[in-house]
Tab-separated table of C-alpha atoms and ligand atoms in Angstrom:
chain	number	residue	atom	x	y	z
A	1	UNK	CA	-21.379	-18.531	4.401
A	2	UNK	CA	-21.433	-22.394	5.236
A	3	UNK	CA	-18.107	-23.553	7.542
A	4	UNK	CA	-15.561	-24.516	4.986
A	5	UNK	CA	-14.238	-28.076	5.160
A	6	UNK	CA	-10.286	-27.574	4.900
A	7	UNK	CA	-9.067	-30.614	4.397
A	8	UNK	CA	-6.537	-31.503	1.625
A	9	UNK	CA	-3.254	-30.042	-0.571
A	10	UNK	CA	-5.583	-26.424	-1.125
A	11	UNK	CA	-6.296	-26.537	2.700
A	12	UNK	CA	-3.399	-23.762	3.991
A	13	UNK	CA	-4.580	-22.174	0.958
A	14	UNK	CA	-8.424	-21.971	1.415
A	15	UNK	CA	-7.911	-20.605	4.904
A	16	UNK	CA	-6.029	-18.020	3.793
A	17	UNK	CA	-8.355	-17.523	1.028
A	18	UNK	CA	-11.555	-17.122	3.309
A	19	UNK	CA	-10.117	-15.108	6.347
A	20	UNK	CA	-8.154	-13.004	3.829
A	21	UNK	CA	-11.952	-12.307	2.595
A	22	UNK	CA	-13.468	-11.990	6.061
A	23	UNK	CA	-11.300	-9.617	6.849
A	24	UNK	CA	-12.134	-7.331	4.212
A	25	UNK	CA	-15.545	-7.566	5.170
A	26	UNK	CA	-14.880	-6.804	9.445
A	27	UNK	CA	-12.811	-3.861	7.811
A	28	UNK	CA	-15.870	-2.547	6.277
A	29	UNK	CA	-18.229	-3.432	9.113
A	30	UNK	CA	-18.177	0.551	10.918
A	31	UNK	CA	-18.745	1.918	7.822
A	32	UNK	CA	-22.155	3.414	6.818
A	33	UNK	CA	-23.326	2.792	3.068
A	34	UNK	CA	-22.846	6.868	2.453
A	35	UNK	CA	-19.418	6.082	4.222
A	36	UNK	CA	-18.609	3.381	1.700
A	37	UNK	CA	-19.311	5.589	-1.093
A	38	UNK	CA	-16.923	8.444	-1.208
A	39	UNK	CA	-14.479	8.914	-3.148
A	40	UNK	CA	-11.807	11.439	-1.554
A	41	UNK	CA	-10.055	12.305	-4.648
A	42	UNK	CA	-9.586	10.463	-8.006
A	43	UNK	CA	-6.330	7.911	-6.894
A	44	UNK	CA	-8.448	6.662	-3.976
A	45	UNK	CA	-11.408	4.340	-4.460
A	46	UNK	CA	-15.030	4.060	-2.384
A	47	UNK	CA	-14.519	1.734	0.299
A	48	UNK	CA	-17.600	-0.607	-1.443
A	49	UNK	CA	-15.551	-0.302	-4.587
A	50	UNK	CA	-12.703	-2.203	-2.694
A	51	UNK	CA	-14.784	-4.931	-1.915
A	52	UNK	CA	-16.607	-5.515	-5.290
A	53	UNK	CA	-13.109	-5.174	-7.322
A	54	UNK	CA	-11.391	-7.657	-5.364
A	55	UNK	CA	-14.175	-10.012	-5.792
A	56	UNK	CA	-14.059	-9.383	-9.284
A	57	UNK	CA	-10.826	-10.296	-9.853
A	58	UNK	CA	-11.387	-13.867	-8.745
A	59	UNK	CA	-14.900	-13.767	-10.199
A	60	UNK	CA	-13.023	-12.971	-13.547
A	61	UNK	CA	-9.631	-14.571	-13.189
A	62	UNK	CA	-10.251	-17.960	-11.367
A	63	UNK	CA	-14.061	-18.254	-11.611
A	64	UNK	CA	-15.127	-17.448	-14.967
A	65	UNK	CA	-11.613	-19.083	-16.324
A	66	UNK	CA	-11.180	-22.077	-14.207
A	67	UNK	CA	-15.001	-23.269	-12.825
A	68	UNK	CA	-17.245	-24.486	-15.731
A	69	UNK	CA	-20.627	-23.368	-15.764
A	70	UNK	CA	-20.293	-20.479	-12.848
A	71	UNK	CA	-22.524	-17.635	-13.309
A	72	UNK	CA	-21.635	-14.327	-12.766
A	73	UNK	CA	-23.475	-12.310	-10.499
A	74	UNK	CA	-24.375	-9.586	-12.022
A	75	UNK	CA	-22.987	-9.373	-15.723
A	76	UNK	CA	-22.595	-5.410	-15.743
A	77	UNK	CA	-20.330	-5.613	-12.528
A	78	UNK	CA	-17.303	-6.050	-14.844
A	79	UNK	CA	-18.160	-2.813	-16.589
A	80	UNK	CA	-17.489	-1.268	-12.696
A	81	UNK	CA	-15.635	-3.333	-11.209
A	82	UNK	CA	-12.436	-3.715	-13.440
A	83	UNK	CA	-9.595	-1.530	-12.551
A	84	UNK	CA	-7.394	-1.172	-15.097
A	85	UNK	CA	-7.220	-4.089	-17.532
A	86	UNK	CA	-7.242	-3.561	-20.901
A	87	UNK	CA	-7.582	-7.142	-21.924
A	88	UNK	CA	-10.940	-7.004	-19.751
A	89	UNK	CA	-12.555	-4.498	-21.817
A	90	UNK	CA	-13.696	-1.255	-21.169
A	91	UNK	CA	-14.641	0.195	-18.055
A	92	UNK	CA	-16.042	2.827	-15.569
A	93	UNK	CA	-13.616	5.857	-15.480
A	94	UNK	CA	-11.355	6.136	-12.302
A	95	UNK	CA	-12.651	9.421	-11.108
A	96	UNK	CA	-16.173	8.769	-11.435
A	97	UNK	CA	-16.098	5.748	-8.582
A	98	UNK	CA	-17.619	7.903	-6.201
A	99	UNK	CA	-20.286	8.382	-8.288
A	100	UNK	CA	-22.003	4.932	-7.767
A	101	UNK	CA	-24.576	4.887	-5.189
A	102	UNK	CA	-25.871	1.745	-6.959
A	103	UNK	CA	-25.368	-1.391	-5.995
A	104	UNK	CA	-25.642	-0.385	-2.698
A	105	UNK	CA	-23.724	-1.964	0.548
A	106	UNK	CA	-25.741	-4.700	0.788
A	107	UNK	CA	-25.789	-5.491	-2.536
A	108	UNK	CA	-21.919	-5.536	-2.463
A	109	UNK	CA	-22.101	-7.749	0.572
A	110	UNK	CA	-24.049	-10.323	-1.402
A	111	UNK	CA	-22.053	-10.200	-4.375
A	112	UNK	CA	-19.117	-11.050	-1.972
A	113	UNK	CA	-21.059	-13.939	-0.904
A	114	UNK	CA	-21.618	-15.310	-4.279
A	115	UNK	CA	-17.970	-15.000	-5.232
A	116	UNK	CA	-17.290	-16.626	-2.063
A	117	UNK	CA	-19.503	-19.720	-2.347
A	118	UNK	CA	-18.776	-20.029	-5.664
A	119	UNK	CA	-14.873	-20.453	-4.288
A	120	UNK	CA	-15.359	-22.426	-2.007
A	121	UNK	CA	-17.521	-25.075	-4.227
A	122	UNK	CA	-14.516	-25.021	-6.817
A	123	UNK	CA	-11.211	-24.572	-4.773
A	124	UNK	CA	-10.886	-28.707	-4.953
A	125	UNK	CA	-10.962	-29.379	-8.690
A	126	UNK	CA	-8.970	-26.149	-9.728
A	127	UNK	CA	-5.832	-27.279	-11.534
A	128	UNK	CA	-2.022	-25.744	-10.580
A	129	UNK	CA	-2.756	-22.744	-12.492
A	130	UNK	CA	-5.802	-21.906	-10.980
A	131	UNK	CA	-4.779	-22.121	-7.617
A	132	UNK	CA	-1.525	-19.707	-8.697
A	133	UNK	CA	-4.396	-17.266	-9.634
A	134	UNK	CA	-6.227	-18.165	-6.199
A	135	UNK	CA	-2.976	-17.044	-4.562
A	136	UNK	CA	-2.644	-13.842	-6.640
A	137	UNK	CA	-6.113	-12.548	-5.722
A	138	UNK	CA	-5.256	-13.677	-2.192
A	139	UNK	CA	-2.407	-10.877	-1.937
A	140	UNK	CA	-4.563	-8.806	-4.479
A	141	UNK	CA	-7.062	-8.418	-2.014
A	142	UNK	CA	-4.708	-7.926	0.947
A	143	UNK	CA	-3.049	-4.743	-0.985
A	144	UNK	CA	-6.787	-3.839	-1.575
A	145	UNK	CA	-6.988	-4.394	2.596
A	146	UNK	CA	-4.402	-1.508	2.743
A	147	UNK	CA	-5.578	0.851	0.043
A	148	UNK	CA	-9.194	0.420	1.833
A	149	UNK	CA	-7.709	1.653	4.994
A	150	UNK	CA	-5.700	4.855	3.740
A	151	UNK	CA	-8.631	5.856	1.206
A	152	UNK	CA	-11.112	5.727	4.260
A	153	UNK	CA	-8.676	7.789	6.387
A	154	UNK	CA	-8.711	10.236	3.087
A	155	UNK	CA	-12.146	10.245	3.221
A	156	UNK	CA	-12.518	11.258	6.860
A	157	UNK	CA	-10.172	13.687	6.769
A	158	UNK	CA	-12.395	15.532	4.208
A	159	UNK	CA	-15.023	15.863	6.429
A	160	UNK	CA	-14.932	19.105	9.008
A	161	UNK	CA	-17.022	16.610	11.597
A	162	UNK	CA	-13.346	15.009	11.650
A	163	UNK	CA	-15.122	11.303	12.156
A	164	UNK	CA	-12.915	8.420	13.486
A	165	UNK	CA	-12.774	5.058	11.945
A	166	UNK	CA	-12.531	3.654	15.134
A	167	UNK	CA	-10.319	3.913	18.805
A	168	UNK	CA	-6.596	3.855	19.429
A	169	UNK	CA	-4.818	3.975	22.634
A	170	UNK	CA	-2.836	7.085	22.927
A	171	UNK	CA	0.701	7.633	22.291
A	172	UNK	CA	3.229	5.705	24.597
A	173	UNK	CA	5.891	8.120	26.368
A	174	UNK	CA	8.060	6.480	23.662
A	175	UNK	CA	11.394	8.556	23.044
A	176	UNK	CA	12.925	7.853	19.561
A	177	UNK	CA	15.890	5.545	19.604
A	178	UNK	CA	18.826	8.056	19.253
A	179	UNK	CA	20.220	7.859	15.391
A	180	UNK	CA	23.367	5.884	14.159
A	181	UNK	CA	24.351	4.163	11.118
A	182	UNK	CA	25.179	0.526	10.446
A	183	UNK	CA	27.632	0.042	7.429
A	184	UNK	CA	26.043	-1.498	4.040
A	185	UNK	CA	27.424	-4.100	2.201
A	186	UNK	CA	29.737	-3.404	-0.829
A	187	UNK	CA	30.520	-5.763	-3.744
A	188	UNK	CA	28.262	-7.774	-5.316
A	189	UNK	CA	25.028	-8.720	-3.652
A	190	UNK	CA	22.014	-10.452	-4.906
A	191	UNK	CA	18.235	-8.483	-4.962
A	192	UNK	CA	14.684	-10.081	-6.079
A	193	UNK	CA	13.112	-12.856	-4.883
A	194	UNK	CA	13.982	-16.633	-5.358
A	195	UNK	CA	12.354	-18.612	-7.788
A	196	UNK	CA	10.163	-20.663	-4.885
A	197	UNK	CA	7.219	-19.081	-3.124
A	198	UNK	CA	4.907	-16.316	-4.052
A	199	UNK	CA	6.026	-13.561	-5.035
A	200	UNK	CA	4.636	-10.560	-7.647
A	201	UNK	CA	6.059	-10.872	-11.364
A	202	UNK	CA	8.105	-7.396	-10.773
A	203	UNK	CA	10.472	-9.087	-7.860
A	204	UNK	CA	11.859	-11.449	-10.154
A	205	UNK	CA	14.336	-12.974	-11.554
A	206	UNK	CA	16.922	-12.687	-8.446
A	207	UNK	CA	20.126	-11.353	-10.092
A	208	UNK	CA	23.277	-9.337	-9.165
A	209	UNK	CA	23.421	-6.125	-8.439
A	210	UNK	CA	26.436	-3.561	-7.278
A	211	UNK	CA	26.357	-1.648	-4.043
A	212	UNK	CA	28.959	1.594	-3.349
A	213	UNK	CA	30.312	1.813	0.421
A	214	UNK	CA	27.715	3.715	2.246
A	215	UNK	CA	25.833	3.658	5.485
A	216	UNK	CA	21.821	3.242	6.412
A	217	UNK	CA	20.651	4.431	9.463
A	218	UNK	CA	19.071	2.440	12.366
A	219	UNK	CA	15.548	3.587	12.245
A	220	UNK	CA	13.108	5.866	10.192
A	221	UNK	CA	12.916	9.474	10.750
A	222	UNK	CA	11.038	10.966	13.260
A	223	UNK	CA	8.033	13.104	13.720
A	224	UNK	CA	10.486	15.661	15.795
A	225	UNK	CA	12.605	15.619	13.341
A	226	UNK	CA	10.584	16.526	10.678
A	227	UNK	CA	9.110	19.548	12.566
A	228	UNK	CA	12.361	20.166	12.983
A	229	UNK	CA	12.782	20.458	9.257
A	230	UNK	CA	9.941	22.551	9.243
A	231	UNK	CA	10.973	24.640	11.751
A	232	UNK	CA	14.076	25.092	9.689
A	233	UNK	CA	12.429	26.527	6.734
A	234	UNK	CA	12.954	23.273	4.960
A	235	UNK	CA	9.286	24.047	2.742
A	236	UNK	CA	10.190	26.912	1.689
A	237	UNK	CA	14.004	26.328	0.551
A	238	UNK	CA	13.920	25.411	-3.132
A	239	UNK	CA	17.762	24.434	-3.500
A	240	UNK	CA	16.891	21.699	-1.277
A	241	UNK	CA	13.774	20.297	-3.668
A	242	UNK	CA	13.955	18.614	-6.918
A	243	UNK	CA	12.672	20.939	-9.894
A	244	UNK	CA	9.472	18.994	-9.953
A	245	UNK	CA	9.221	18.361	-5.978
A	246	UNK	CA	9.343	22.468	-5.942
A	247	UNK	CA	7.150	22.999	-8.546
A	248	UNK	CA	4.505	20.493	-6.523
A	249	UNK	CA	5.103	22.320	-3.045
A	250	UNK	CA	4.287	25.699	-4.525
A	251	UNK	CA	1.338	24.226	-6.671
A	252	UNK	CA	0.027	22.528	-3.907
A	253	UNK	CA	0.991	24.821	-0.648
A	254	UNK	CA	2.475	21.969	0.773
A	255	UNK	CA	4.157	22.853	4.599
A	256	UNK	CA	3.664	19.876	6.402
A	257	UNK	CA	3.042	16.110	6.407
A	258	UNK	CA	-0.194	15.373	4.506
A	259	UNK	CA	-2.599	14.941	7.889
A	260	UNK	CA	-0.662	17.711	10.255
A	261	UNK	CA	-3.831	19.704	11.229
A	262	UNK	CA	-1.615	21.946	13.544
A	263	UNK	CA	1.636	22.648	15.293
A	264	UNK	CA	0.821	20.086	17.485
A	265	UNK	CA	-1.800	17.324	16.085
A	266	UNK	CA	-2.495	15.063	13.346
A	267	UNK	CA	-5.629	13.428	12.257
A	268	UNK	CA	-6.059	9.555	11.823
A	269	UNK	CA	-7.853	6.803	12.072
A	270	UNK	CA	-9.014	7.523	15.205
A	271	UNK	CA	-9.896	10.852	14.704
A	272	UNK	CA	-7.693	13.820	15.633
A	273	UNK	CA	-4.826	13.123	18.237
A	274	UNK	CA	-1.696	14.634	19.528
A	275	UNK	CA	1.282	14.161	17.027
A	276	UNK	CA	3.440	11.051	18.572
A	277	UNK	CA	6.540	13.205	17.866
A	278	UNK	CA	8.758	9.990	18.893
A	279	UNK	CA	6.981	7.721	15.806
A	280	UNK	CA	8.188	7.629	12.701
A	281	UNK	CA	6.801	10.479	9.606
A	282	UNK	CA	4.023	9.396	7.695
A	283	UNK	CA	2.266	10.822	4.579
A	284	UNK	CA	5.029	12.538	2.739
A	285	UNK	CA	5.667	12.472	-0.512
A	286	UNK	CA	8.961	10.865	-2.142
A	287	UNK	CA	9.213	14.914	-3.021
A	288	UNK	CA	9.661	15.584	0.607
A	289	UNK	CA	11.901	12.754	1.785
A	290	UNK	CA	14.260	13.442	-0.752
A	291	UNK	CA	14.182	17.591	0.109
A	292	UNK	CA	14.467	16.070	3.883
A	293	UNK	CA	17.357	13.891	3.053
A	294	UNK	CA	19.202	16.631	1.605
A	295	UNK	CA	19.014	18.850	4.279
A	296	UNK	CA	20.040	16.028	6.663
A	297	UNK	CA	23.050	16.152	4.654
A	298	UNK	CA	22.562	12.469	3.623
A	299	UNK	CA	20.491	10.258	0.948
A	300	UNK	CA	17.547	8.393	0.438
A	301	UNK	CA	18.663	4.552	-0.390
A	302	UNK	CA	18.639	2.829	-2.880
A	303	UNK	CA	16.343	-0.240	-3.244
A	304	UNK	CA	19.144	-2.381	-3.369
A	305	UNK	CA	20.893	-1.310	-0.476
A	306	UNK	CA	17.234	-0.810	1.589
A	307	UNK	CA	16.761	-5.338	0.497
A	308	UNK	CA	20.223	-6.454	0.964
A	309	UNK	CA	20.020	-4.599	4.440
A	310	UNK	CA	16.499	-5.926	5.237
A	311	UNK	CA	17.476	-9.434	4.184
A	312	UNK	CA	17.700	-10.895	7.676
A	313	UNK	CA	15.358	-8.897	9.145
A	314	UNK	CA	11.643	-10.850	9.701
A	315	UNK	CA	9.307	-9.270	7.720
A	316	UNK	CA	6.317	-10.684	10.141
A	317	UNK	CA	7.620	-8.456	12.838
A	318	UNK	CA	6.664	-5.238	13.376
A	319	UNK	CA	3.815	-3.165	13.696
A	320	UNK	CA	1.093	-4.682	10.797
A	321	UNK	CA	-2.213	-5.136	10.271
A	322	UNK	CA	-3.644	-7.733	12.506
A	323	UNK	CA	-7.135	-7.372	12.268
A	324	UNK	CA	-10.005	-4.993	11.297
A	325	UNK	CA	-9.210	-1.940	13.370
A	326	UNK	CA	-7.663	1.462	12.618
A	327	UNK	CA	-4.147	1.922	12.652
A	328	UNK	CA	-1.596	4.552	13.145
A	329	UNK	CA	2.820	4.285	12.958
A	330	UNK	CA	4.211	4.316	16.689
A	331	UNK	CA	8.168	4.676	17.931
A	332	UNK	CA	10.066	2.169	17.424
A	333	UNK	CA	9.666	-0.380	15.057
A	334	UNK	CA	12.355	-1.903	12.211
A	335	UNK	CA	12.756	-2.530	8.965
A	336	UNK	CA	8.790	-3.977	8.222
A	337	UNK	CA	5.522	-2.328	9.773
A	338	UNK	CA	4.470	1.370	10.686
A	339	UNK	CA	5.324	3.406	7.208
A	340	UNK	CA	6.744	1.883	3.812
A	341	UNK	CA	10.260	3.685	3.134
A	342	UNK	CA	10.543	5.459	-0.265
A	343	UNK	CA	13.843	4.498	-1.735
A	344	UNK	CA	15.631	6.897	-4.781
A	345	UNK	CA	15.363	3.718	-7.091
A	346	UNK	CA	12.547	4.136	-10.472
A	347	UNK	CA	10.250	1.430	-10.321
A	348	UNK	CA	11.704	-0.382	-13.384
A	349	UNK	CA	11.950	-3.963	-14.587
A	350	UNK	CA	14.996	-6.493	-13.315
A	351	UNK	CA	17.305	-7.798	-16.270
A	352	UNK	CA	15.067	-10.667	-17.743
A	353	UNK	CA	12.085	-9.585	-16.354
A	354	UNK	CA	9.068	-11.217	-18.034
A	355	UNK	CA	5.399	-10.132	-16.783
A	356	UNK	CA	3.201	-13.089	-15.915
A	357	UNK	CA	0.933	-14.528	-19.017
A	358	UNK	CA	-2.256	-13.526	-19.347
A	359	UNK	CA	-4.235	-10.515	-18.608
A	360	UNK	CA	-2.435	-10.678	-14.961
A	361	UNK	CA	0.269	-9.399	-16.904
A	362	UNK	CA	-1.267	-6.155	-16.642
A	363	UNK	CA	-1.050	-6.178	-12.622
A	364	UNK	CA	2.693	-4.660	-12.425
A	365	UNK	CA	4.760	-4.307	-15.702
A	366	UNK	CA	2.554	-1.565	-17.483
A	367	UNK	CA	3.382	0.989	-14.268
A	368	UNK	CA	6.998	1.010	-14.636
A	369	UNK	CA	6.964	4.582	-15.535
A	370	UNK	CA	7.418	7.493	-13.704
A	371	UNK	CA	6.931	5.726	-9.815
A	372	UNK	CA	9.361	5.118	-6.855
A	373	UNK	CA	10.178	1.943	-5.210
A	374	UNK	CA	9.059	1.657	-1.295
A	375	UNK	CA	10.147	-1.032	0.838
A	376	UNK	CA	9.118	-2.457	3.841
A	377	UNK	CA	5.278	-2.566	5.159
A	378	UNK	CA	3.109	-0.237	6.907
A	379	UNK	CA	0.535	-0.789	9.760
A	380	UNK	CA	-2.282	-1.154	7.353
A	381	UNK	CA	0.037	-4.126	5.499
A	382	UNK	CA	-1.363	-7.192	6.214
A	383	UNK	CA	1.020	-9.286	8.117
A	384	UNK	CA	2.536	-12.021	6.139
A	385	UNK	CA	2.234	-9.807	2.988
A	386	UNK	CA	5.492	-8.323	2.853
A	387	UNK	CA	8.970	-9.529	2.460
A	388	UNK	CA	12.286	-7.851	1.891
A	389	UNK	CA	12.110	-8.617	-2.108
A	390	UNK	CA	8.764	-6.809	-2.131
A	391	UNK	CA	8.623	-3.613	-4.186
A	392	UNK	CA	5.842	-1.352	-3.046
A	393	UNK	CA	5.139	1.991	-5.797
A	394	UNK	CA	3.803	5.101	-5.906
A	395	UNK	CA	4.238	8.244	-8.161
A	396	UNK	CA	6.891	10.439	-6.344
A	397	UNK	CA	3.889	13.098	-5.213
A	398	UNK	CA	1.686	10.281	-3.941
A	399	UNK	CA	1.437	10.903	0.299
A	400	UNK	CA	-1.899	9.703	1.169
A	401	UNK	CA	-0.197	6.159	2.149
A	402	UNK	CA	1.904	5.248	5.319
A	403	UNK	CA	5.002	5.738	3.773
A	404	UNK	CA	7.994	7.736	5.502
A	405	UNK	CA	11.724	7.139	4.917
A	406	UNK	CA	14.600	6.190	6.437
A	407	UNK	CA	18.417	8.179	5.653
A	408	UNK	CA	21.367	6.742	4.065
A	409	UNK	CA	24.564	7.917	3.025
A	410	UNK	CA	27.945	7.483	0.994
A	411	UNK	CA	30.828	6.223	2.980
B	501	LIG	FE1	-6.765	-4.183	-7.854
């Protein structure tokens, strides 16, 4: 792709734009095509699937609605390459991506390229609008960034050959910060984001909420701790699960954290590797972290109590996704980076919350049903992503993402 002249009001955002897409691509670059095209289990996507959808979306929502006279293309790619949008027209079932050994890799990497191009040609003449849409596919993509890395570390941990995406140092002699808990706010406090900057449709508006005295602790919970709950016959105590959350551990054999291979080791990114007992959990379910909480004697928090305590914290610190590379949660980070935190609170709309117009109005609204909020980031969140207002979501048996918890508790 030619050097792109960013010059201009669009100029932050075209550089954002283009190494938010060059990324994608140097996450892709140690995969094989046969890599690229499995399909773990039917919530995770092919790795090449990542990369055509999120050119799609601009291809379909800035390109084919905002640059007159751009060609798609390929004009079947929509059939594939839409996710879930309704008002886009029909599509290739979910749990048949795997299925597509055609278009190759290659041809993938081209379409990319004519997405790009196309972009870069019409970034200066978009109206307002368009360049709203620009920045929506910009953090599209970088939630796509994440989902590629957690669906590839799905996918290798299918195979018996145990591959690694790529190399990690090993585990620090980290110990865990002991445990202690800092008083919450109670009154009134305000939750969602403000009416300037980006932010997703499901954040806003900002309005009031009321919190209870209670406490949040100073850090996430631990690997050593949750062997600890293992050890403790925490799996295999149903007064400590939800009805459903026991239901799923017997229906699923669930004893451990999704990637535990053994008493002692995990596998990751990088392949196998000694559990880091010091860093925080990762890959339970919302199922789990509430049984865990419970036999902690304490709570999971709520989402309001999770932002209003995050709300001076910076979400750029913490251990995020940099570059392409694998990634794994190490000891002692904060509030953003390593694992999201599942919080107790539904993933429902705030009071006079209006999805954005358009067939983008599809992106959050239609899911609020039946998910959990998670706050926070994780190491495979692009940096500058997150923010306290941000409301990450996942159906409460979902554990193939970074997402741990932290405790809280009634004071
Ligand atoms: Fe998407």
């Amino acid at each position: 792709m030619a050097t792109h002249a960013r010059q201009g009001p669009c100029g932050d955002l075209a550089s954002r734009l283009f190494a938010t897409r060059k990324l994608t691509l140097d996450l892709a670059a140690p995969l094989s095509d046969a890599d690229a095209t499995v399909q773990p289990f039917p919530d995770a996507s092919p790795a090449k699937w990542h990369l055509a959808h999120t050119s799609w979306f601009f291809e379909t929502f800035v390109l084919r609605d905002h640059a007159p006279g751009y060609r798609p293309f390929d004009d079947r790619y929509a059939f594939l390459f839409n996710s879930y949008y309704e008002a886009e027209g029909p599509r290739h079932a979910r749990p048949r991506r795997g299925m597509l050994s055609r278009p190759s890799l290659d041809e993938i990497r081209s379409y990319r390229a004519h997405v790009d191009e196309a972009l870069e040609r019409t970034l200066p003449s978009l109206s307002p609008a368009a360049l709203e849409l620009v920045e929506l596919g910009i953090n599209h993509e970088q939630q796509h960034q994440e989902l590629f890395l957690t669906d590839i570390l799905a996918t290798f941990a299918e195979n018996p050959l145990e591959p690694a995406y790529g190399e990690l140092a090993p585990p620090a002699c980290f110990a865990a910060e002991p445990l202690s808990w800092h008083a919450g706010r109670e009154g009134i406090v305000e939750i969602g984001a403000a009416d300037a900057g980006f932010a997703f449709d499901s954040e806003r508006p900002r309005h009031r909420v009321f919190l209870s005295a209670h406490e949040i602790a100073n850090r996430r919970v631990s690997n050593r701790e949750w062997r600890q709950f293992i050890d403790a016959g925490g799996y295999r105590t149903p007064t400590l699960w939800l009805s459903e959350g026991w239901d799923w551990v017997q229906r699923e054999q669930v004893s451990a954290p999704l990637y535990w291979r053994d008493e002692a080791t995990e596998f990751t990114l990088a392949g196998r590797r000694e559990i880091d007992w010091a860093a925080p959990v990762s890959h339970v379910s919302f199922y789990e972290a509430d049984a865990f909480a419970r036999w902690a004697g304490a709570r999971l928090p709520t989402e309001a109590e999770w932002e209003d305590f995050a709300s001076s914290a910076d979400p750029a610190i913490g251990n995020q996704l940099d570059g392409a590379g694998p990634v794994l949660p190490r000891p002692g980070g904060g509030m953003f980076g390593d694992v999201w935190e599942w919080t107790q609170s539904a993933f429902a709309s705030y009071p006079g919350f209006a999805p954005a117009a358009g067939a983008v109005g599809e992106y959050n609204g239609k899911f609020m049903s039946g998910q959990f909020v998670l706050k926070g980031a994780s190491c495979a969140t692009p940096r500058g992503h997150s923010r306290a207002s941000y409301r990450n979501f996942f159906p409460p048996h979902a554990r193939w993402q970074f997402t741990g918890l932290r405790l809280a508790r009634d004071a």
